[in-house]
XYZ file of C-alpha atoms in Angstrom:
768
model
C 70.885 156.961 135.126
C 71.597 160.675 135.132
C 68.935 161.243 137.792
C 70.517 158.617 140.023
C 73.931 160.080 139.424
C 72.722 163.488 140.446
C 71.260 162.254 143.676
C 74.240 160.144 144.754
C 76.971 162.024 146.576
C 80.662 161.688 145.770
C 82.593 159.072 147.595
C 85.009 160.314 150.215
C 83.223 163.632 150.795
C 80.877 162.621 153.661
C 81.207 164.252 157.087
C 79.333 161.591 159.001
C 80.618 159.378 161.722
C 83.511 157.008 161.035
C 81.638 153.993 162.393
C 79.012 153.259 159.868
C 77.405 149.784 159.651
C 76.888 148.347 156.208
C 75.571 144.997 155.043
C 77.224 142.971 152.302
C 74.850 142.505 149.414
C 75.076 140.926 146.008
C 75.594 143.717 143.513
C 73.143 142.272 141.013
C 70.987 139.528 142.466
C 70.196 140.474 146.080
C 66.542 141.176 146.643
C 67.249 143.036 149.920
C 69.689 145.618 148.557
C 69.120 149.246 149.392
C 67.225 151.158 146.739
C 70.047 153.532 145.886
C 69.176 153.521 142.187
C 66.046 154.907 140.701
C 63.360 152.273 140.275
C 63.352 152.374 136.492
C 67.126 152.090 136.306
C 67.127 149.210 138.779
C 64.425 147.386 136.871
C 66.268 147.769 133.564
C 69.520 146.518 135.050
C 67.848 143.467 136.564
C 66.178 142.671 133.252
C 69.526 143.106 131.456
C 71.266 140.697 133.799
C 68.473 138.156 133.480
C 68.554 138.485 129.706
C 72.287 137.845 129.705
C 71.889 134.756 131.891
C 68.972 133.310 129.908
C 70.086 134.618 126.473
C 66.638 136.211 125.989
C 65.929 139.754 124.816
C 65.008 142.415 127.386
C 61.526 143.725 127.769
C 60.765 146.963 126.068
C 63.074 146.122 123.154
C 66.188 147.354 124.970
C 68.351 144.527 123.680
C 71.606 146.522 123.365
C 71.613 147.583 126.998
C 70.966 144.047 128.218
C 73.974 142.730 126.324
C 76.519 145.229 127.609
C 79.505 143.577 129.179
C 80.622 143.860 132.753
C 83.150 146.630 132.067
C 80.548 148.977 130.619
C 78.220 148.493 133.559
C 81.013 149.139 136.066
C 82.012 152.304 134.193
C 78.445 153.458 134.438
C 78.346 152.740 138.159
C 81.568 154.695 138.652
C 80.029 157.620 136.833
C 76.838 157.229 138.899
C 78.753 157.450 142.175
C 80.921 160.351 141.083
C 84.185 158.410 141.039
C 85.375 159.822 137.743
C 87.065 162.790 139.439
C 89.337 160.557 141.497
C 92.084 159.521 139.130
C 93.715 157.073 141.474
C 91.599 154.758 143.582
C 94.454 153.717 145.858
C 95.775 154.752 149.185
C 95.156 158.399 148.274
C 91.483 157.634 147.721
C 90.989 156.602 151.372
C 91.629 159.258 153.973
C 94.202 158.780 156.670
C 91.539 158.182 159.322
C 89.859 155.533 157.185
C 90.777 152.027 158.208
C 92.429 149.789 155.537
C 90.105 147.177 154.164
C 91.355 143.698 153.211
C 89.207 141.873 150.630
C 89.302 138.508 148.974
C 90.835 137.901 145.560
C 87.500 138.074 143.786
C 84.974 140.955 143.849
C 82.270 140.691 146.432
C 79.545 140.558 143.824
C 80.999 137.195 142.708
C 80.752 135.744 146.223
C 77.333 134.407 147.128
C 76.088 134.306 150.694
C 79.072 136.024 152.280
C 78.663 137.052 155.860
C 77.908 140.575 156.929
C 80.883 142.754 157.865
C 81.250 146.052 159.736
C 83.370 148.527 157.851
C 84.384 151.951 159.174
C 84.351 154.754 156.736
C 84.455 158.537 157.106
C 82.161 160.628 155.007
C 79.145 162.791 154.975
C 75.747 161.165 155.358
C 73.468 164.149 155.330
C 72.323 163.638 151.831
C 71.939 159.950 152.535
C 69.678 160.630 155.476
C 67.605 162.883 153.299
C 67.045 159.947 150.941
C 65.490 157.896 153.699
C 68.312 155.545 154.671
C 71.270 155.870 156.968
C 73.818 156.429 154.196
C 73.979 156.832 150.435
C 75.845 153.524 150.280
C 77.801 151.135 152.398
C 81.541 150.927 152.427
C 81.165 147.373 151.186
C 79.248 148.612 148.172
C 81.932 151.155 147.491
C 84.506 148.441 147.808
C 82.442 146.238 145.482
C 82.454 148.991 142.903
C 86.183 149.380 143.221
C 86.689 145.605 142.956
C 84.441 145.403 139.899
C 86.252 148.261 138.228
C 89.605 146.675 139.019
C 88.387 143.247 137.850
C 87.166 144.600 134.494
C 90.248 146.737 133.800
C 92.909 144.476 135.271
C 94.867 147.189 137.112
C 95.481 146.288 140.767
C 98.295 145.078 142.991
C 98.550 141.521 144.306
C 96.895 142.487 147.607
C 94.266 144.613 145.851
C 94.888 147.438 148.301
C 94.826 150.151 145.658
C 93.123 150.625 142.356
C 94.309 152.468 139.321
C 91.975 153.574 136.606
C 93.693 152.576 133.322
C 94.359 155.411 130.979
C 93.781 155.216 127.276
C 96.971 153.823 125.717
C 98.103 154.377 122.194
C 97.648 151.433 119.885
C 100.814 149.344 119.991
C 102.882 148.898 116.858
C 102.167 145.550 115.249
C 104.938 142.948 115.126
C 106.444 142.770 111.645
C 109.501 140.522 112.062
C 110.124 137.155 113.671
C 112.984 136.315 116.013
C 114.179 132.842 115.028
C 116.272 132.475 118.180
C 113.445 133.301 120.562
C 110.770 131.923 118.254
C 108.485 134.903 118.820
C 107.178 137.834 116.724
C 108.719 141.225 117.551
C 108.551 144.768 116.252
C 111.275 146.101 114.007
C 112.210 148.634 116.647
C 112.999 145.831 119.115
C 115.516 144.194 116.804
C 118.408 146.384 117.974
C 117.624 146.011 121.654
C 119.895 143.936 123.861
C 117.366 141.148 124.120
C 117.311 140.494 120.346
C 120.483 142.264 119.211
C 122.488 139.179 118.226
C 119.510 137.053 117.301
C 118.619 135.869 113.844
C 115.458 137.501 112.533
C 113.352 137.168 109.427
C 110.296 138.963 108.026
C 107.073 137.860 109.634
C 105.596 136.872 106.262
C 108.605 134.649 105.567
C 108.336 133.069 108.994
C 104.644 132.536 108.388
C 105.316 130.850 105.049
C 108.059 128.718 106.620
C 105.707 127.712 109.414
C 103.015 126.832 106.892
C 105.518 124.810 104.862
C 106.656 123.017 107.993
C 103.066 122.279 108.935
C 102.349 121.029 105.419
C 105.440 118.821 105.537
C 104.370 117.451 108.890
C 100.861 116.938 107.561
C 102.317 115.087 104.581
C 104.394 112.942 106.914
C 101.344 112.388 109.074
C 99.272 111.392 106.048
C 102.051 109.064 104.965
C 102.185 107.568 108.437
C 98.403 107.198 108.402
C 98.608 105.358 105.088
C 101.384 103.143 106.444
C 99.388 102.421 109.572
C 96.296 101.672 107.502
C 98.318 99.329 105.318
C 99.818 97.745 108.418
C 96.363 97.382 109.955
C 95.144 95.804 106.723
C 98.083 93.438 106.811
C 97.384 92.611 110.443
C 93.778 91.928 109.537
C 94.898 89.594 106.757
C 97.271 87.818 109.141
C 94.493 87.610 111.722
C 92.136 86.026 109.198
C 94.892 83.704 108.021
C 95.712 82.546 111.540
C 92.039 81.979 112.212
C 91.661 79.955 109.006
C 94.801 77.931 109.688
C 93.711 77.065 113.207
C 90.287 76.204 111.845
C 91.893 73.814 109.392
C 94.003 72.401 112.216
C 90.907 71.809 114.337
C 89.226 70.084 111.419
C 92.351 67.983 110.953
C 92.345 66.918 114.617
C 88.656 66.165 114.523
C 89.022 64.110 111.365
C 91.905 62.070 112.791
C 90.250 61.475 116.132
C 87.012 60.459 114.479
C 88.978 57.997 112.400
C 90.659 56.636 115.523
C 87.323 56.283 117.304
C 85.857 54.471 114.327
C 88.826 52.114 114.280
C 88.508 51.428 118.021
C 84.771 50.830 117.705
C 85.396 48.389 114.864
C 88.014 46.497 116.863
C 85.682 46.456 119.864
C 82.894 44.916 117.799
C 85.296 42.355 116.344
C 86.616 41.347 119.787
C 83.127 41.155 121.330
C 81.933 38.992 118.482
C 84.951 36.654 118.808
C 84.433 36.338 122.569
C 80.751 35.525 122.063
C 81.530 32.796 119.570
C 84.177 31.301 121.856
C 81.799 31.423 124.766
C 79.049 29.734 122.790
C 81.393 26.992 121.632
C 82.571 26.159 125.130
C 79.121 26.280 126.676
C 77.690 24.029 123.986
C 80.458 21.439 124.542
C 80.000 21.516 128.283
C 76.248 21.333 127.947
C 76.474 18.294 125.667
C 78.853 16.612 128.076
C 76.559 17.452 130.952
C 73.589 15.931 129.134
C 75.506 12.711 128.450
C 76.630 12.498 132.021
C 73.051 12.912 133.211
C 71.837 10.186 130.912
C 74.524 7.762 132.174
C 73.695 8.628 135.723
C 70.026 7.941 135.176
C 70.889 4.592 133.586
C 73.070 3.635 136.575
C 70.336 4.565 139.029
C 67.811 2.521 137.082
C 70.076 -0.545 137.102
C 70.651 -0.189 140.839
C 66.968 -0.025 141.534
C 66.332 -3.021 139.270
C 69.028 -5.095 141.024
C 67.622 -4.179 144.448
C 64.229 -5.341 143.358
C 65.706 -8.595 142.040
C 67.219 -9.323 145.440
C 63.787 -9.487 147.011
C 62.432 -11.937 144.460
C 62.232 -15.709 144.812
C 65.128 -17.766 143.742
C 63.601 -19.049 140.508
C 62.609 -15.569 139.379
C 65.856 -14.122 140.679
C 67.902 -16.543 138.576
C 65.905 -15.725 135.445
C 66.193 -12.006 135.940
C 69.830 -12.218 137.059
C 70.913 -13.786 133.762
C 69.254 -10.981 131.771
C 70.573 -8.330 134.191
C 74.088 -9.682 133.917
C 73.973 -9.316 130.158
C 72.606 -5.816 130.506
C 75.194 -4.800 133.075
C 77.944 -6.240 130.961
C 76.922 -4.142 127.964
C 76.537 -0.996 130.097
C 79.856 -1.387 131.810
C 81.562 -2.002 128.501
C 80.306 1.464 127.352
C 83.107 4.055 127.946
C 82.003 6.986 129.965
C 83.866 10.322 129.349
C 84.614 11.757 132.731
C 87.045 14.466 131.541
C 85.843 18.060 131.027
C 85.902 18.872 127.362
C 86.155 22.724 127.841
C 88.310 24.179 130.605
C 86.769 27.014 132.586
C 89.966 29.059 132.495
C 89.690 32.341 130.430
C 92.213 32.531 127.672
C 94.299 35.749 127.505
C 92.997 37.741 124.532
C 95.816 39.881 123.108
C 94.422 43.069 121.622
C 96.175 44.337 118.492
C 96.280 48.135 118.589
C 98.888 48.559 115.889
C 96.390 50.199 113.561
C 95.337 52.594 116.284
C 98.931 53.399 117.088
C 99.565 54.067 113.442
C 96.631 56.421 113.325
C 97.767 58.128 116.477
C 101.175 58.568 114.950
C 99.655 60.058 111.831
C 98.022 62.874 113.787
C 100.102 65.971 113.102
C 99.934 69.278 114.872
C 101.050 70.875 111.578
C 98.366 70.845 108.897
C 99.025 70.727 105.202
C 100.039 74.207 103.964
C 97.635 76.539 102.260
C 97.993 77.471 98.620
C 100.960 79.778 97.965
C 100.397 83.196 96.409
C 102.534 83.640 93.320
C 103.671 87.220 92.811
C 103.270 89.177 89.584
C 106.412 89.622 87.565
C 108.641 92.341 88.953
C 110.236 94.889 86.595
C 113.679 93.972 85.276
C 113.389 90.442 86.697
C 114.160 88.614 83.461
C 116.893 88.169 80.904
C 116.655 86.801 77.422
C 116.900 83.235 78.740
C 115.752 83.351 82.376
C 113.154 84.772 84.743
C 113.083 85.156 88.496
C 109.810 83.845 89.934
C 108.751 84.765 93.479
C 105.846 83.732 95.654
C 104.738 84.013 99.267
C 103.049 81.859 101.878
C 101.103 82.510 105.043
C 103.539 83.184 107.838
C 102.433 80.367 110.171
C 102.407 77.617 107.534
C 105.185 75.048 107.827
C 106.645 74.076 104.465
C 109.366 71.581 103.697
C 109.648 72.267 99.971
C 107.927 73.760 96.960
C 107.139 72.385 93.545
C 107.370 75.015 90.810
C 105.790 74.115 87.492
C 105.825 76.084 84.252
C 105.209 75.849 80.541
C 105.126 78.228 77.559
C 101.857 80.042 77.044
C 99.920 78.391 74.236
C 99.598 80.481 71.108
C 96.081 79.244 70.415
C 96.973 76.815 67.656
C 94.871 73.654 68.155
C 96.412 70.270 68.829
C 99.687 71.662 70.121
C 100.303 70.747 73.755
C 103.134 72.513 75.537
C 105.510 70.483 77.660
C 105.305 71.114 81.395
C 108.388 71.324 83.583
C 108.509 70.870 87.363
C 111.312 71.568 89.808
C 111.539 71.136 93.604
C 113.083 73.963 95.617
C 113.353 75.102 99.222
C 113.106 78.895 98.916
C 110.203 81.120 97.961
C 111.954 82.235 94.773
C 113.630 80.589 91.837
C 115.571 81.655 88.763
C 114.350 79.534 85.891
C 116.891 79.284 83.060
C 117.155 77.867 79.544
C 114.085 79.758 78.333
C 113.319 81.317 74.973
C 113.694 85.109 74.642
C 110.652 87.397 74.483
C 108.363 84.466 75.318
C 105.535 84.206 77.828
C 105.542 81.378 80.371
C 102.873 80.523 82.914
C 104.007 79.444 86.377
C 102.225 77.831 89.305
C 103.516 76.499 92.607
C 102.469 74.111 95.384
C 103.832 73.786 98.930
C 104.268 70.515 100.776
C 105.150 69.158 104.202
C 104.756 65.766 105.875
C 101.027 66.379 106.142
C 100.689 66.598 102.383
C 100.516 68.977 99.417
C 98.842 72.357 99.412
C 96.324 73.393 96.776
C 97.833 74.811 93.594
C 98.406 78.549 93.459
C 96.889 80.794 90.854
C 98.800 80.802 87.586
C 100.945 83.816 86.758
C 102.401 84.752 83.392
C 106.064 85.765 83.255
C 107.926 86.947 80.189
C 111.575 86.705 79.267
C 113.452 89.770 78.089
C 113.759 90.338 74.344
C 116.696 89.617 72.097
C 118.945 92.596 71.395
C 117.911 94.573 68.299
C 120.043 94.667 65.164
C 121.049 98.179 64.049
C 120.873 98.767 60.306
C 124.244 100.423 59.944
C 123.897 100.931 56.192
C 120.711 102.927 56.700
C 122.016 105.356 59.323
C 121.469 108.976 58.305
C 122.945 111.940 60.106
C 123.695 115.641 59.981
C 125.502 117.974 62.327
C 122.520 118.279 64.687
C 120.886 114.848 64.613
C 120.979 111.245 63.467
C 118.252 108.898 62.292
C 118.833 105.361 63.567
C 116.845 102.363 62.401
C 117.059 98.749 63.467
C 115.427 95.348 63.279
C 113.608 94.032 66.320
C 115.268 90.634 66.302
C 112.230 89.143 68.083
C 109.366 87.107 66.729
C 106.905 88.533 69.258
C 106.338 92.282 69.599
C 108.122 94.225 72.318
C 106.858 97.136 74.405
C 109.432 99.774 73.489
C 113.050 100.461 72.646
C 115.830 102.491 74.249
C 118.655 104.171 72.343
C 121.884 104.731 74.301
C 124.399 107.307 73.112
C 128.017 107.448 74.240
C 130.047 110.476 73.206
C 133.810 109.885 73.093
C 135.520 113.042 74.280
C 139.015 111.828 73.416
C 140.545 108.734 71.815
C 140.367 105.883 74.288
C 138.250 107.854 76.751
C 134.823 106.614 77.773
C 132.170 109.293 77.382
C 128.921 109.903 79.168
C 125.999 107.680 78.165
C 122.636 109.274 77.462
C 119.429 107.381 76.807
C 116.321 108.010 74.735
C 113.570 105.819 76.186
C 110.038 104.796 75.279
C 110.591 104.524 71.513
C 107.594 102.629 70.071
C 108.972 101.868 66.596
C 112.221 100.583 65.094
C 113.407 104.083 64.190
C 114.476 107.108 66.181
C 115.660 110.611 65.398
C 118.094 111.696 68.128
C 119.504 115.167 68.681
C 123.326 115.371 68.752
C 126.128 117.888 69.038
C 128.005 119.047 65.897
C 131.370 117.559 64.936
C 131.339 114.780 67.503
C 131.747 111.007 67.434
C 129.021 108.874 68.975
C 128.701 105.177 69.698
C 125.081 104.074 69.608
C 123.412 101.031 71.158
C 119.787 99.920 71.121
C 117.880 97.849 73.681
C 114.441 96.276 73.429
C 112.127 96.285 76.450
C 109.085 94.335 77.596
C 107.512 93.570 80.973
C 110.391 91.257 81.790
C 113.011 93.954 81.426
C 115.503 95.272 78.875
C 117.487 93.183 76.477
C 121.226 93.274 76.323
C 122.828 95.962 74.201
C 122.860 95.626 70.470
C 126.068 95.642 68.515
C 127.386 99.221 68.469
C 127.106 101.625 65.560
C 129.228 104.735 65.064
C 127.889 108.140 64.037
C 129.973 111.161 63.096
C 128.144 114.474 63.167
C 130.331 116.113 60.524
C 128.272 117.281 57.591
C 125.321 115.283 56.299
C 125.584 111.556 55.769
C 123.089 109.445 53.851
C 123.129 106.119 51.956
C 121.528 105.313 48.629
C 118.136 103.675 48.829
C 118.368 100.360 46.999
C 114.576 100.039 46.990
C 114.376 102.996 44.582
C 117.215 101.818 42.337
C 116.465 101.375 38.632
C 116.935 97.759 37.487
C 119.911 98.780 35.351
C 121.749 100.374 38.273
C 123.795 98.757 41.009
C 124.563 100.242 44.423
C 127.928 99.441 46.005
C 128.311 97.697 49.347
C 128.965 100.917 51.216
C 125.882 102.526 49.627
C 127.833 105.498 48.263
C 128.498 104.491 44.645
C 126.001 103.841 41.866
C 127.088 101.962 38.733
C 125.476 101.368 35.354
C 127.178 98.531 33.501
C 127.375 97.658 29.772
C 125.184 94.621 30.293
C 121.642 95.009 29.044
C 118.694 94.188 31.217
C 115.815 91.955 30.282
C 113.966 92.842 27.095
C 110.747 94.763 27.441
C 109.559 97.658 29.545
C 110.020 97.360 33.347
C 106.930 96.909 35.474
C 105.781 100.260 36.972
C 106.424 100.657 40.698
C 105.650 103.175 43.437
C 109.162 102.952 44.887
C 111.518 101.868 42.115
C 112.432 104.141 39.225
C 111.456 102.444 35.931
C 111.716 105.239 33.350
C 111.755 103.865 29.784
C 112.110 106.222 26.814
C 111.104 104.955 23.365
C 111.919 106.174 19.861
C 108.866 108.430 20.010
C 110.836 110.689 22.320
C 113.617 111.278 19.773
C 112.502 114.852 19.340
C 113.254 115.474 23.002
C 116.196 113.169 23.664
C 119.002 112.262 21.261
C 120.903 109.606 23.218
C 119.822 106.244 21.812
C 120.532 102.914 23.383
C 119.328 100.242 21.005
C 116.682 100.192 18.410
C 113.755 100.392 20.766
C 115.034 103.282 22.879
C 117.065 103.972 26.024
C 116.610 104.128 29.759
C 117.154 106.995 32.230
C 118.207 104.947 35.255
C 117.732 106.782 38.589
C 118.324 106.073 42.273
C 117.326 108.141 45.284
C 119.285 108.757 48.476
C 117.899 108.738 52.039
C 118.598 112.179 53.449
C 117.838 112.719 57.114
C 114.506 114.524 57.637
C 115.986 117.502 59.458
C 115.638 121.068 58.276
C 118.732 123.179 58.050
C 121.654 123.074 55.585
C 122.866 119.841 53.988
C 125.890 119.514 51.741
C 127.275 116.633 49.713
C 129.497 116.148 46.678
C 129.297 113.901 43.599
C 132.347 112.711 41.722
C 131.585 112.519 37.959
C 133.285 111.733 34.636
C 133.495 114.546 32.118
C 132.211 112.298 29.304
C 129.398 110.779 31.351
C 125.732 111.617 30.855
C 124.316 112.118 34.343
C 121.724 113.977 36.325
C 122.042 115.038 39.979
C 119.608 116.955 42.160
C 116.789 116.535 44.668
C 113.166 115.416 44.517
C 110.207 114.909 46.790
C 109.385 111.442 48.027
C 106.324 111.190 45.801
C 108.055 112.195 42.564
C 106.736 110.067 39.643
C 108.958 107.054 39.129
C 108.291 106.922 35.376
C 109.434 110.482 34.579
C 112.789 112.170 34.167
C 114.274 114.248 36.942
C 113.412 117.922 36.349
C 110.471 117.051 34.115
C 107.930 118.016 36.812
C 107.436 120.454 39.682
C 108.526 117.860 42.258
C 112.228 117.741 41.344
C 115.179 120.096 40.763
C 118.331 118.849 39.062
C 121.510 119.546 37.080
C 121.819 117.469 33.899
C 124.940 116.916 31.815
C 125.096 115.357 28.325
C 128.207 114.858 26.201
C 128.010 114.587 22.413
C 130.548 115.359 19.665
C 133.083 116.654 22.193
C 130.556 119.168 23.455
C 129.297 119.507 27.040
C 125.737 120.550 27.667
C 124.561 121.573 31.151
C 120.922 122.102 32.099
C 119.356 123.111 35.424
C 115.905 121.591 35.101
C 112.696 122.144 37.056
C 109.293 121.436 35.556
C 111.013 120.943 32.125
C 112.465 124.435 32.177
C 116.127 125.490 32.338
C 117.954 128.820 32.306
C 120.466 129.643 29.582
C 123.749 129.068 31.360
C 127.133 128.243 29.790
C 129.745 126.360 31.847
C 133.240 126.577 30.388
C 135.088 124.354 32.858
C 133.488 120.901 33.113
C 133.316 119.962 36.812
C 134.791 116.691 37.957
C 133.294 117.040 41.429
C 129.962 118.759 41.936
C 129.035 120.222 45.308
C 125.333 120.388 46.190
C 123.971 122.607 48.979
C 120.391 122.111 50.136
C 119.260 125.022 52.303
C 115.843 124.475 53.917
C 115.981 127.745 55.829
C 116.299 129.879 52.701
C 114.502 127.396 50.371
C 117.468 127.175 47.988
C 119.341 124.440 46.111
C 122.848 125.392 44.890
C 125.405 123.614 42.698
C 129.184 124.197 42.771
C 132.310 123.176 40.885
C 134.316 122.005 43.871
C 137.710 121.877 42.206
C 137.706 125.557 41.256
C 135.269 126.736 43.992
C 132.876 128.015 41.353
C 129.192 128.626 41.924
C 127.189 127.140 39.064
C 123.513 127.817 39.776
C 120.978 128.240 42.585
C 117.302 127.238 42.530
C 114.723 129.013 44.659
C 112.540 126.112 45.761
C 109.228 125.752 47.501
C 110.200 123.037 49.966
C 106.900 122.335 51.658
C 108.174 118.890 52.693
C 111.436 117.016 52.886
C 113.336 116.152 49.690
C 115.898 113.445 48.892
C 119.053 113.474 46.760
C 118.647 111.863 43.313
C 121.223 110.485 40.886
C 120.643 109.339 37.311
C 122.859 107.708 34.660
C 121.845 107.611 31.005
C 124.913 105.681 29.833
C 127.194 103.110 31.441
C 129.421 104.589 34.099
C 129.369 105.417 37.801
C 128.700 108.227 40.216
C 130.486 108.338 43.557
C 128.873 110.254 46.411
C 130.958 112.005 49.049
C 128.951 112.906 52.160
C 129.599 113.264 55.840
C 132.084 116.026 54.996
C 132.452 119.574 56.237
C 130.968 122.349 54.177
C 133.615 124.367 52.287
C 133.985 127.993 53.314
C 133.012 129.395 49.920
C 129.765 127.409 50.057
C 128.693 128.948 53.332
C 128.204 132.338 51.651
C 125.329 131.065 49.495
C-alpha cells in the first residue's frame, strides 16, 4: 500500500491538458480497470472483497484485512491518492477551470454497467505517462473515491457537489433525564433550554422503570385477554359441538318419523291391494259362474233346436212319437228359470283411503327435538339459609324448553332400610329457591327439561347444603381481661360445620352503633379475641358451611375492665354449690352422702379422716371432715389479673391459685402446684397461713380482712394478697409460673365466699 501511495501523484496537482478522457469502471469488480495499484495490493483487495461476499477467509490467512468495512478501505484509498492534505473536498478542491461534475445519488462503484463518460479535469500527467498509461487516474475514479468517502462518512450536500471530511468529534454527553412532555431522553444541560424549559422531566432510570411497569401491566392485560379469548374459544367450541349434536339428534328424529310414516303407508298400501284383489276375485268368480251357466243353457237350447229340426223331416208316425217326448222335454226346459241379469256390475267402486294415521304421524313430526340433559351447577357460596337453598342449572342455548322438573331428597346417612322421601316441583326458570328444608343438612338435586317433544335425560345429581343453625354462646363461661376475651359456644347443629365467625361491635357511646369487626375461620367452639382496655363489646357468633353463614347468635356482652372469670362447676366439690351467676360459692349445713367421694380428675374430692388430727384440728363428725374446693376459669392470657374475695371473719377458708393439673385429693398449698392464703378461726383467734408445698412464712395479721384482694402477675411471676378495706399488703409469693394457673377457693366449714371480678385494679395494688 505504501509503495502504491508513493507512486500515485496528488490529486489536483497535474499540469496536463484539461481534456482528459477517462472510462467509468467498477471500483472493485471490473476486470478491465487500469492497474494503478501494485499487483500484490490489487490481488489482496480482490480476495478481501470476494471473502466478504462469500463469507470465506482470505488466502494467506489475512482474515482481518478481508473483513474491513467500506469506510476503512475508502480511508486507505484516500491516503493512497494523497487526499489527506486537502481538508475540504468541495468547491475549493476543484480549480476554477475545472468543470463541475454532476453525479447520481449513489457512488459510481455501486452502479453496474454505467456508460462511459468524458470528464474534463486539469492536472499534471507526467508521472502518469511515466507509469505507462495516459494518466495516474481518471476523473471518474477520483469522483468515485470522493463519492465513496462521502458515502461512508455521511457528510455531503443534497446535490453532492462538495465533500467534507468529518473531523473527530468529542463523545456526546449521554442522556440522563427523560422529558415526559416530548417523550424523549435528553441531557440534563438541555433541561433549561427553551425547547424543554417548561416541560415535565424525570430521571431516566425512573422513566425506564415506569416504562417497564407499563409494559408489564400491558403484558398482564394481554395475558388476561389471551386467557379470556382462550376461554371464549373453548366456549365457542363447546357451543359448536352442542349445535352439531343437537342437529344430529334432529336429523335422527326426522329420519325416525319419516321411516315410521313410510312404514305406515306401505302397510296401508298392502292392506288396500289385498282388499282390491279379494274384491276382484269375488266378482270374477260370480261372473264366471254365471257365464258357465249361460253357456250350458245355450248349448241345451241349440241341441233342442237341432232335435226339433230333425223331427220335422221324419215320417208322420215317427214324428208323432218323438213330438210327444219332445214336448215334455221342452216343457220342462222352458219351465226352468234362466238368470239373465248380471250378478256383478263392471263399475269400479270408489275406494276411500283413510290417511288419518298418516296425518297424525305427519303432525307428530316436530322441528324441535326433545331437550338434552340439563347441567346442574355446583352450589354457589352463600346461596343457602338455614331453611332454603338456591339451586341453579343451565341448558344448551339452542334447546327449546317449556318447563323443568326439579327433584330433590335428603342425602341418606347410610342407615339401612331408611328411604328418603323425594320431592318434585315444576318451574319455568333455570333456578329455584327450595324452602322448608332442615338446617345444616345435605340434599341431592337433579333436574329434567321437557317440551312437546318429550322429556330430556336426567341431569347429574348435585349435593347442596343448607346453612347451619346459629350457635349458642355460653354466657356464663365467658372469660375476659383488659386485653382479650375468651368466648365459647355450642354449635347448635347435629352435623359438623366448616368454621365459625366471631363478630365484635364496640359501642363508642350509649345508643351509638359501633364498628363491627370479624374473626373468621375459627375451627372450634372457642375463640380468644384481642380487645381494647376499658371498652364495652357486643359479641355475635355465626356458623359456616358450604351453603353459607348462619344467622347471628344471640348477643353476649363483654366489658374489658379488669379480669372476669366464672367458677367452674365441673371442679366443684360435692359439698359446695355455685350460684347462678357463677360468682358465689356456698357450703351448707346439710351433710352429703356417707362415705368417701369417688376420686375424679376434674372434681375436687378431698376427704380428711381422723388420722390427720395431728395436722388439722377442725373436725366435722366422727369420721373426719372435708376440705371442699372449687376452681375458677381464668382467661389464659399473660399479664396482670386482679380479683377480690368477700369473706366472713369467723369463716375457715382458703383462697389462692393452682395449676390445672393440681391433685384433686390434696389440700391447696400442700404441693408445689398451688399457692394460697388460708384462714382458720378457733377460740376467738385468727390464724393466717400463706402455703406453698406445705410451707408458710411466720406472718401475723392484726386486722382480719373482710375483703381480700388477689393480684396475679405473670410478667413478674408474683402472687400478692391485700386487705382491701385498709389497703394493706399482706404477702407476696414469688412463683414459677411455667403455665397458666386458675383461681381456687376452699371452704372447710359451712358458709360462703363471694368473688368480685371484672373490676379495676386499685392504685395501691399497681405498685406491687
